[in-house]
């Protein structure tokens, strides 16, 4: 799991290391943009998507450099290439491989950051550099609509803010309101059939503000028969933040909108467990859930440790 979802806040030294890593990554993205005309935020979004996929699975080898885009050996060297370790750009090209020499050393090294980034950018170049053609290139490569959608969401965030450090978080309700919560993830639930509770319930009064917990893009807004009025936000870590049982939404809140940590998105309610408009079947509370995409599927994980860490960090700031 990526650093920004550690249950413990980063130490000062760790923050400094993270900032230096961001600077080195941005330098790599900008250098490749200069050579290929593929915007840096496109390259950063692909790398970030793959970084989170790598950190969520154990069937992909750990990256040896800063760039975490992974190419299977047969994709890098060519599907019919008898030498899966081939680093010769000429023979790789003859066998239809994607590997390219990005740093001028006449080798296409799948472990070299510049070669990796340039190779993916060169692949996208063959489709064009405008957004519609880039989307086609991404779909042809990943063959998964969800992957393309997540990368496009990352692109919106990076393009808007012009930086990589978008991993800050906020507690979902203001600390100056009365609220309470316990670790209820995994508890049994019976309405609509037997299932587990995929989140943490934060009990508070009707109308208590509900805030975005991250930099992200609103992926879902509206009614769900289980969650009532709900909002789903996708962050830069491929994680989906789910806010349910709301009493209403913030004015003007729209699907596709970018939000920031602490931004008002709605208020606490008791909606759900029925058709649109159903409310009052349980005490007012916010159901908060976290779901992770690993490039194949999506699953829920326990938000309680992260809520405690974000709450503690906000209290310490105050």
mmCIF file with all atom_site columns, C-alpha atoms in Angstrom, residues 55-219:
data_model
loop_
_atom_site.group_PDB
_atom_site.id
_atom_site.type_symbol
_atom_site.label_atom_id
_atom_site.label_alt_id
_atom_site.label_comp_id
_atom_site.label_asym_id
_atom_site.label_entity_id
_atom_site.label_seq_id
_atom_site.pdbx_PDB_ins_code
_atom_site.Cartn_x
_atom_site.Cartn_y
_atom_site.Cartn_z
_atom_site.occupancy
_atom_site.B_iso_or_equiv
_atom_site.pdbx_formal_charge
_atom_site.auth_seq_id
_atom_site.auth_comp_id
_atom_site.auth_asym_id
_atom_site.auth_atom_id
_atom_site.pdbx_PDB_model_num
ATOM 1   C CA . UNK A 1 55  ? 1.625   -1.809  -4.487  1.00 0.00 ? 55  UNK A CA 1
ATOM 2   C CA . UNK A 1 56  ? -1.718  -3.638  -4.380  1.00 0.00 ? 56  UNK A CA 1
ATOM 3   C CA . UNK A 1 57  ? -0.560  -6.948  -5.879  1.00 0.00 ? 57  UNK A CA 1
ATOM 4   C CA . UNK A 1 58  ? 2.161   -9.522  -5.303  1.00 0.00 ? 58  UNK A CA 1
ATOM 5   C CA . UNK A 1 59  ? 2.330   -10.942 -8.831  1.00 0.00 ? 59  UNK A CA 1
ATOM 6   C CA . UNK A 1 60  ? 4.250   -7.949  -10.245 1.00 0.00 ? 60  UNK A CA 1
ATOM 7   C CA . UNK A 1 61  ? 7.952   -7.541  -9.386  1.00 0.00 ? 61  UNK A CA 1
ATOM 8   C CA . UNK A 1 62  ? 8.980   -4.576  -7.285  1.00 0.00 ? 62  UNK A CA 1
ATOM 9   C CA . UNK A 1 63  ? 10.241  -1.596  -9.283  1.00 0.00 ? 63  UNK A CA 1
ATOM 10  C CA . UNK A 1 64  ? 13.985  -1.009  -9.188  1.00 0.00 ? 64  UNK A CA 1
ATOM 11  C CA . UNK A 1 65  ? 13.786  2.708   -9.968  1.00 0.00 ? 65  UNK A CA 1
ATOM 12  C CA . UNK A 1 66  ? 11.408  5.620   -9.458  1.00 0.00 ? 66  UNK A CA 1
ATOM 13  C CA . UNK A 1 67  ? 9.204   4.944   -12.495 1.00 0.00 ? 67  UNK A CA 1
ATOM 14  C CA . UNK A 1 68  ? 6.818   2.081   -11.735 1.00 0.00 ? 68  UNK A CA 1
ATOM 15  C CA . UNK A 1 69  ? 5.317   1.372   -15.162 1.00 0.00 ? 69  UNK A CA 1
ATOM 16  C CA . UNK A 1 70  ? 5.666   -2.370  -15.677 1.00 0.00 ? 70  UNK A CA 1
ATOM 17  C CA . UNK A 1 71  ? 6.141   -4.109  -19.021 1.00 0.00 ? 71  UNK A CA 1
ATOM 18  C CA . UNK A 1 72  ? 5.936   -7.890  -19.267 1.00 0.00 ? 72  UNK A CA 1
ATOM 19  C CA . UNK A 1 73  ? 9.143   -9.262  -20.865 1.00 0.00 ? 73  UNK A CA 1
ATOM 20  C CA . UNK A 1 74  ? 7.289   -10.334 -24.018 1.00 0.00 ? 74  UNK A CA 1
ATOM 21  C CA . UNK A 1 75  ? 5.758   -6.865  -24.376 1.00 0.00 ? 75  UNK A CA 1
ATOM 22  C CA . UNK A 1 76  ? 9.124   -5.138  -23.916 1.00 0.00 ? 76  UNK A CA 1
ATOM 23  C CA . UNK A 1 77  ? 11.213  -7.378  -26.165 1.00 0.00 ? 77  UNK A CA 1
ATOM 24  C CA . UNK A 1 78  ? 8.489   -8.508  -28.612 1.00 0.00 ? 78  UNK A CA 1
ATOM 25  C CA . UNK A 1 79  ? 6.089   -11.477 -28.478 1.00 0.00 ? 79  UNK A CA 1
ATOM 26  C CA . UNK A 1 80  ? 8.121   -13.587 -30.945 1.00 0.00 ? 80  UNK A CA 1
ATOM 27  C CA . UNK A 1 81  ? 11.544  -12.505 -29.756 1.00 0.00 ? 81  UNK A CA 1
ATOM 28  C CA . UNK A 1 82  ? 13.453  -15.641 -28.620 1.00 0.00 ? 82  UNK A CA 1
ATOM 29  C CA . UNK A 1 83  ? 15.501  -13.451 -26.261 1.00 0.00 ? 83  UNK A CA 1
ATOM 30  C CA . UNK A 1 84  ? 13.164  -12.117 -23.571 1.00 0.00 ? 84  UNK A CA 1
ATOM 31  C CA . UNK A 1 85  ? 16.141  -10.301 -22.009 1.00 0.00 ? 85  UNK A CA 1
ATOM 32  C CA . UNK A 1 86  ? 16.887  -8.432  -25.248 1.00 0.00 ? 86  UNK A CA 1
ATOM 33  C CA . UNK A 1 87  ? 18.018  -4.816  -24.780 1.00 0.00 ? 87  UNK A CA 1
ATOM 34  C CA . UNK A 1 88  ? 18.987  -4.100  -28.382 1.00 0.00 ? 88  UNK A CA 1
ATOM 35  C CA . UNK A 1 89  ? 16.523  -1.478  -29.705 1.00 0.00 ? 89  UNK A CA 1
ATOM 36  C CA . UNK A 1 90  ? 16.988  -2.738  -33.285 1.00 0.00 ? 90  UNK A CA 1
ATOM 37  C CA . UNK A 1 91  ? 16.058  -6.373  -32.656 1.00 0.00 ? 91  UNK A CA 1
ATOM 38  C CA . UNK A 1 92  ? 13.343  -5.373  -30.206 1.00 0.00 ? 92  UNK A CA 1
ATOM 39  C CA . UNK A 1 93  ? 11.825  -3.246  -32.979 1.00 0.00 ? 93  UNK A CA 1
ATOM 40  C CA . UNK A 1 94  ? 12.085  -6.105  -35.473 1.00 0.00 ? 94  UNK A CA 1
ATOM 41  C CA . UNK A 1 95  ? 10.079  -8.355  -33.161 1.00 0.00 ? 95  UNK A CA 1
ATOM 42  C CA . UNK A 1 96  ? 7.449   -5.704  -32.424 1.00 0.00 ? 96  UNK A CA 1
ATOM 43  C CA . UNK A 1 97  ? 8.554   -4.971  -28.862 1.00 0.00 ? 97  UNK A CA 1
ATOM 44  C CA . UNK A 1 98  ? 7.761   -1.735  -27.080 1.00 0.00 ? 98  UNK A CA 1
ATOM 45  C CA . UNK A 1 99  ? 11.238  -1.202  -25.571 1.00 0.00 ? 99  UNK A CA 1
ATOM 46  C CA . UNK A 1 100 ? 13.127  1.925   -26.636 1.00 0.00 ? 100 UNK A CA 1
ATOM 47  C CA . UNK A 1 101 ? 16.372  3.701   -25.779 1.00 0.00 ? 101 UNK A CA 1
ATOM 48  C CA . UNK A 1 102 ? 15.352  6.796   -23.838 1.00 0.00 ? 102 UNK A CA 1
ATOM 49  C CA . UNK A 1 103 ? 18.688  7.983   -22.495 1.00 0.00 ? 103 UNK A CA 1
ATOM 50  C CA . UNK A 1 104 ? 20.957  7.596   -25.532 1.00 0.00 ? 104 UNK A CA 1
ATOM 51  C CA . UNK A 1 105 ? 23.091  4.677   -24.315 1.00 0.00 ? 105 UNK A CA 1
ATOM 52  C CA . UNK A 1 106 ? 21.956  2.470   -27.252 1.00 0.00 ? 106 UNK A CA 1
ATOM 53  C CA . UNK A 1 107 ? 20.244  0.048   -24.864 1.00 0.00 ? 107 UNK A CA 1
ATOM 54  C CA . UNK A 1 108 ? 16.549  -0.449  -24.161 1.00 0.00 ? 108 UNK A CA 1
ATOM 55  C CA . UNK A 1 109 ? 16.710  -1.374  -20.483 1.00 0.00 ? 109 UNK A CA 1
ATOM 56  C CA . UNK A 1 110 ? 13.348  -2.300  -18.875 1.00 0.00 ? 110 UNK A CA 1
ATOM 57  C CA . UNK A 1 111 ? 14.823  -1.333  -15.479 1.00 0.00 ? 111 UNK A CA 1
ATOM 58  C CA . UNK A 1 112 ? 15.960  2.148   -16.519 1.00 0.00 ? 112 UNK A CA 1
ATOM 59  C CA . UNK A 1 113 ? 13.584  4.995   -15.624 1.00 0.00 ? 113 UNK A CA 1
ATOM 60  C CA . UNK A 1 114 ? 14.227  7.048   -18.760 1.00 0.00 ? 114 UNK A CA 1
ATOM 61  C CA . UNK A 1 115 ? 13.918  4.052   -21.070 1.00 0.00 ? 115 UNK A CA 1
ATOM 62  C CA . UNK A 1 116 ? 10.664  2.943   -19.432 1.00 0.00 ? 116 UNK A CA 1
ATOM 63  C CA . UNK A 1 117 ? 9.049   6.385   -19.589 1.00 0.00 ? 117 UNK A CA 1
ATOM 64  C CA . UNK A 1 118 ? 10.221  7.116   -23.125 1.00 0.00 ? 118 UNK A CA 1
ATOM 65  C CA . UNK A 1 119 ? 9.008   3.710   -24.343 1.00 0.00 ? 119 UNK A CA 1
ATOM 66  C CA . UNK A 1 120 ? 5.463   4.277   -23.086 1.00 0.00 ? 120 UNK A CA 1
ATOM 67  C CA . UNK A 1 121 ? 5.445   7.844   -24.421 1.00 0.00 ? 121 UNK A CA 1
ATOM 68  C CA . UNK A 1 122 ? 6.699   6.607   -27.804 1.00 0.00 ? 122 UNK A CA 1
ATOM 69  C CA . UNK A 1 123 ? 3.897   4.031   -27.851 1.00 0.00 ? 123 UNK A CA 1
ATOM 70  C CA . UNK A 1 124 ? 1.306   6.753   -27.219 1.00 0.00 ? 124 UNK A CA 1
ATOM 71  C CA . UNK A 1 125 ? 2.906   8.991   -29.853 1.00 0.00 ? 125 UNK A CA 1
ATOM 72  C CA . UNK A 1 126 ? 1.812   6.558   -32.550 1.00 0.00 ? 126 UNK A CA 1
ATOM 73  C CA . UNK A 1 127 ? -1.810  7.438   -31.729 1.00 0.00 ? 127 UNK A CA 1
ATOM 74  C CA . UNK A 1 128 ? -1.328  11.208  -31.492 1.00 0.00 ? 128 UNK A CA 1
ATOM 75  C CA . UNK A 1 129 ? -0.903  13.709  -28.673 1.00 0.00 ? 129 UNK A CA 1
ATOM 76  C CA . UNK A 1 130 ? -4.478  15.056  -28.356 1.00 0.00 ? 130 UNK A CA 1
ATOM 77  C CA . UNK A 1 131 ? -6.646  13.697  -25.561 1.00 0.00 ? 131 UNK A CA 1
ATOM 78  C CA . UNK A 1 132 ? -9.030  11.651  -27.717 1.00 0.00 ? 132 UNK A CA 1
ATOM 79  C CA . UNK A 1 133 ? -6.213  9.780   -29.445 1.00 0.00 ? 133 UNK A CA 1
ATOM 80  C CA . UNK A 1 134 ? -4.387  9.335   -26.150 1.00 0.00 ? 134 UNK A CA 1
ATOM 81  C CA . UNK A 1 135 ? -7.533  7.692   -24.745 1.00 0.00 ? 135 UNK A CA 1
ATOM 82  C CA . UNK A 1 136 ? -7.559  5.285   -27.682 1.00 0.00 ? 136 UNK A CA 1
ATOM 83  C CA . UNK A 1 137 ? -3.892  4.462   -27.091 1.00 0.00 ? 137 UNK A CA 1
ATOM 84  C CA . UNK A 1 138 ? -4.496  3.859   -23.389 1.00 0.00 ? 138 UNK A CA 1
ATOM 85  C CA . UNK A 1 139 ? -7.428  1.553   -24.087 1.00 0.00 ? 139 UNK A CA 1
ATOM 86  C CA . UNK A 1 140 ? -5.457  -0.413  -26.681 1.00 0.00 ? 140 UNK A CA 1
ATOM 87  C CA . UNK A 1 141 ? -2.690  -0.904  -24.156 1.00 0.00 ? 141 UNK A CA 1
ATOM 88  C CA . UNK A 1 142 ? -4.723  -1.740  -21.036 1.00 0.00 ? 142 UNK A CA 1
ATOM 89  C CA . UNK A 1 143 ? -7.853  -3.233  -22.653 1.00 0.00 ? 143 UNK A CA 1
ATOM 90  C CA . UNK A 1 144 ? -9.796  -2.094  -19.565 1.00 0.00 ? 144 UNK A CA 1
ATOM 91  C CA . UNK A 1 145 ? -12.210 0.825   -19.360 1.00 0.00 ? 145 UNK A CA 1
ATOM 92  C CA . UNK A 1 146 ? -11.655 1.186   -15.628 1.00 0.00 ? 146 UNK A CA 1
ATOM 93  C CA . UNK A 1 147 ? -7.900  1.628   -16.081 1.00 0.00 ? 147 UNK A CA 1
ATOM 94  C CA . UNK A 1 148 ? -8.432  4.351   -18.682 1.00 0.00 ? 148 UNK A CA 1
ATOM 95  C CA . UNK A 1 149 ? -10.975 6.091   -16.433 1.00 0.00 ? 149 UNK A CA 1
ATOM 96  C CA . UNK A 1 150 ? -8.637  6.090   -13.439 1.00 0.00 ? 150 UNK A CA 1
ATOM 97  C CA . UNK A 1 151 ? -5.746  7.471   -15.487 1.00 0.00 ? 151 UNK A CA 1
ATOM 98  C CA . UNK A 1 152 ? -7.973  10.215  -16.907 1.00 0.00 ? 152 UNK A CA 1
ATOM 99  C CA . UNK A 1 153 ? -9.006  11.143  -13.354 1.00 0.00 ? 153 UNK A CA 1
ATOM 100 C CA . UNK A 1 154 ? -5.373  11.382  -12.288 1.00 0.00 ? 154 UNK A CA 1
ATOM 101 C CA . UNK A 1 155 ? -4.723  13.579  -15.324 1.00 0.00 ? 155 UNK A CA 1
ATOM 102 C CA . UNK A 1 156 ? -7.429  16.032  -14.249 1.00 0.00 ? 156 UNK A CA 1
ATOM 103 C CA . UNK A 1 157 ? -5.847  16.367  -10.812 1.00 0.00 ? 157 UNK A CA 1
ATOM 104 C CA . UNK A 1 158 ? -2.250  16.735  -11.977 1.00 0.00 ? 158 UNK A CA 1
ATOM 105 C CA . UNK A 1 159 ? -3.198  19.180  -14.724 1.00 0.00 ? 159 UNK A CA 1
ATOM 106 C CA . UNK A 1 160 ? -5.237  21.364  -12.345 1.00 0.00 ? 160 UNK A CA 1
ATOM 107 C CA . UNK A 1 161 ? -2.696  21.545  -9.513  1.00 0.00 ? 161 UNK A CA 1
ATOM 108 C CA . UNK A 1 162 ? 0.539   21.251  -11.498 1.00 0.00 ? 162 UNK A CA 1
ATOM 109 C CA . UNK A 1 163 ? 2.243   19.179  -8.830  1.00 0.00 ? 163 UNK A CA 1
ATOM 110 C CA . UNK A 1 164 ? 2.562   15.597  -7.602  1.00 0.00 ? 164 UNK A CA 1
ATOM 111 C CA . UNK A 1 165 ? 2.051   15.959  -3.834  1.00 0.00 ? 165 UNK A CA 1
ATOM 112 C CA . UNK A 1 166 ? -1.712  15.395  -3.756  1.00 0.00 ? 166 UNK A CA 1
ATOM 113 C CA . UNK A 1 167 ? -1.770  12.848  -0.941  1.00 0.00 ? 167 UNK A CA 1
ATOM 114 C CA . UNK A 1 168 ? -3.040  15.043  1.909   1.00 0.00 ? 168 UNK A CA 1
ATOM 115 C CA . UNK A 1 169 ? -6.183  13.985  3.810   1.00 0.00 ? 169 UNK A CA 1
ATOM 116 C CA . UNK A 1 170 ? -8.872  15.436  6.071   1.00 0.00 ? 170 UNK A CA 1
ATOM 117 C CA . UNK A 1 171 ? -11.237 13.869  8.606   1.00 0.00 ? 171 UNK A CA 1
ATOM 118 C CA . UNK A 1 172 ? -14.721 13.662  7.038   1.00 0.00 ? 172 UNK A CA 1
ATOM 119 C CA . UNK A 1 173 ? -16.545 15.748  9.680   1.00 0.00 ? 173 UNK A CA 1
ATOM 120 C CA . UNK A 1 174 ? -15.323 18.947  11.378  1.00 0.00 ? 174 UNK A CA 1
ATOM 121 C CA . UNK A 1 175 ? -13.678 18.239  14.718  1.00 0.00 ? 175 UNK A CA 1
ATOM 122 C CA . UNK A 1 176 ? -15.661 20.972  16.486  1.00 0.00 ? 176 UNK A CA 1
ATOM 123 C CA . UNK A 1 177 ? -18.913 18.978  16.108  1.00 0.00 ? 177 UNK A CA 1
ATOM 124 C CA . UNK A 1 178 ? -20.089 16.151  18.348  1.00 0.00 ? 178 UNK A CA 1
ATOM 125 C CA . UNK A 1 179 ? -19.496 12.769  16.733  1.00 0.00 ? 179 UNK A CA 1
ATOM 126 C CA . UNK A 1 180 ? -18.438 9.244   17.640  1.00 0.00 ? 180 UNK A CA 1
ATOM 127 C CA . UNK A 1 181 ? -17.218 6.168   15.811  1.00 0.00 ? 181 UNK A CA 1
ATOM 128 C CA . UNK A 1 182 ? -15.858 2.696   16.439  1.00 0.00 ? 182 UNK A CA 1
ATOM 129 C CA . UNK A 1 183 ? -14.293 0.042   14.239  1.00 0.00 ? 183 UNK A CA 1
ATOM 130 C CA . UNK A 1 184 ? -17.381 -1.522  12.619  1.00 0.00 ? 184 UNK A CA 1
ATOM 131 C CA . UNK A 1 185 ? -15.750 -2.752  9.408   1.00 0.00 ? 185 UNK A CA 1
ATOM 132 C CA . UNK A 1 186 ? -16.633 -6.401  8.750   1.00 0.00 ? 186 UNK A CA 1
ATOM 133 C CA . UNK A 1 187 ? -19.669 -6.491  11.069  1.00 0.00 ? 187 UNK A CA 1
ATOM 134 C CA . UNK A 1 188 ? -22.718 -8.393  9.811   1.00 0.00 ? 188 UNK A CA 1
ATOM 135 C CA . UNK A 1 189 ? -25.520 -6.531  8.046   1.00 0.00 ? 189 UNK A CA 1
ATOM 136 C CA . UNK A 1 190 ? -28.928 -7.993  7.205   1.00 0.00 ? 190 UNK A CA 1
ATOM 137 C CA . UNK A 1 191 ? -30.940 -5.459  5.191   1.00 0.00 ? 191 UNK A CA 1
ATOM 138 C CA . UNK A 1 192 ? -31.113 -6.546  1.542   1.00 0.00 ? 192 UNK A CA 1
ATOM 139 C CA . UNK A 1 193 ? -29.467 -9.907  2.312   1.00 0.00 ? 193 UNK A CA 1
ATOM 140 C CA . UNK A 1 194 ? -26.603 -11.077 4.478   1.00 0.00 ? 194 UNK A CA 1
ATOM 141 C CA . UNK A 1 195 ? -23.433 -9.041  3.906   1.00 0.00 ? 195 UNK A CA 1
ATOM 142 C CA . UNK A 1 196 ? -20.574 -7.468  5.794   1.00 0.00 ? 196 UNK A CA 1
ATOM 143 C CA . UNK A 1 197 ? -20.290 -3.825  6.765   1.00 0.00 ? 197 UNK A CA 1
ATOM 144 C CA . UNK A 1 198 ? -17.775 -2.316  4.341   1.00 0.00 ? 198 UNK A CA 1
ATOM 145 C CA . UNK A 1 199 ? -16.959 0.856   6.210   1.00 0.00 ? 199 UNK A CA 1
ATOM 146 C CA . UNK A 1 200 ? -16.940 2.830   9.449   1.00 0.00 ? 200 UNK A CA 1
ATOM 147 C CA . UNK A 1 201 ? -20.053 4.547   10.826  1.00 0.00 ? 201 UNK A CA 1
ATOM 148 C CA . UNK A 1 202 ? -19.490 8.060   12.199  1.00 0.00 ? 202 UNK A CA 1
ATOM 149 C CA . UNK A 1 203 ? -22.524 8.997   14.300  1.00 0.00 ? 203 UNK A CA 1
ATOM 150 C CA . UNK A 1 204 ? -23.445 12.682  14.406  1.00 0.00 ? 204 UNK A CA 1
ATOM 151 C CA . UNK A 1 205 ? -26.535 14.901  14.340  1.00 0.00 ? 205 UNK A CA 1
ATOM 152 C CA . UNK A 1 206 ? -28.553 15.622  11.225  1.00 0.00 ? 206 UNK A CA 1
ATOM 153 C CA . UNK A 1 207 ? -26.963 18.363  9.158   1.00 0.00 ? 207 UNK A CA 1
ATOM 154 C CA . UNK A 1 208 ? -23.397 18.051  10.471  1.00 0.00 ? 208 UNK A CA 1
ATOM 155 C CA . UNK A 1 209 ? -21.124 18.951  7.518   1.00 0.00 ? 209 UNK A CA 1
ATOM 156 C CA . UNK A 1 210 ? -19.491 16.116  5.592   1.00 0.00 ? 210 UNK A CA 1
ATOM 157 C CA . UNK A 1 211 ? -16.160 16.954  3.957   1.00 0.00 ? 211 UNK A CA 1
ATOM 158 C CA . UNK A 1 212 ? -14.036 15.429  1.219   1.00 0.00 ? 212 UNK A CA 1
ATOM 159 C CA . UNK A 1 213 ? -11.191 13.424  2.742   1.00 0.00 ? 213 UNK A CA 1
ATOM 160 C CA . UNK A 1 214 ? -8.789  13.754  -0.191  1.00 0.00 ? 214 UNK A CA 1
ATOM 161 C CA . UNK A 1 215 ? -7.832  15.421  -3.439  1.00 0.00 ? 215 UNK A CA 1
ATOM 162 C CA . UNK A 1 216 ? -9.990  13.565  -5.918  1.00 0.00 ? 216 UNK A CA 1
ATOM 163 C CA . UNK A 1 217 ? -12.628 13.471  -8.626  1.00 0.00 ? 217 UNK A CA 1
ATOM 164 C CA . UNK A 1 218 ? -16.299 12.821  -7.900  1.00 0.00 ? 218 UNK A CA 1
ATOM 165 C CA . UNK A 1 219 ? -16.981 9.503   -9.590  1.00 0.00 ? 219 UNK A CA 1
#
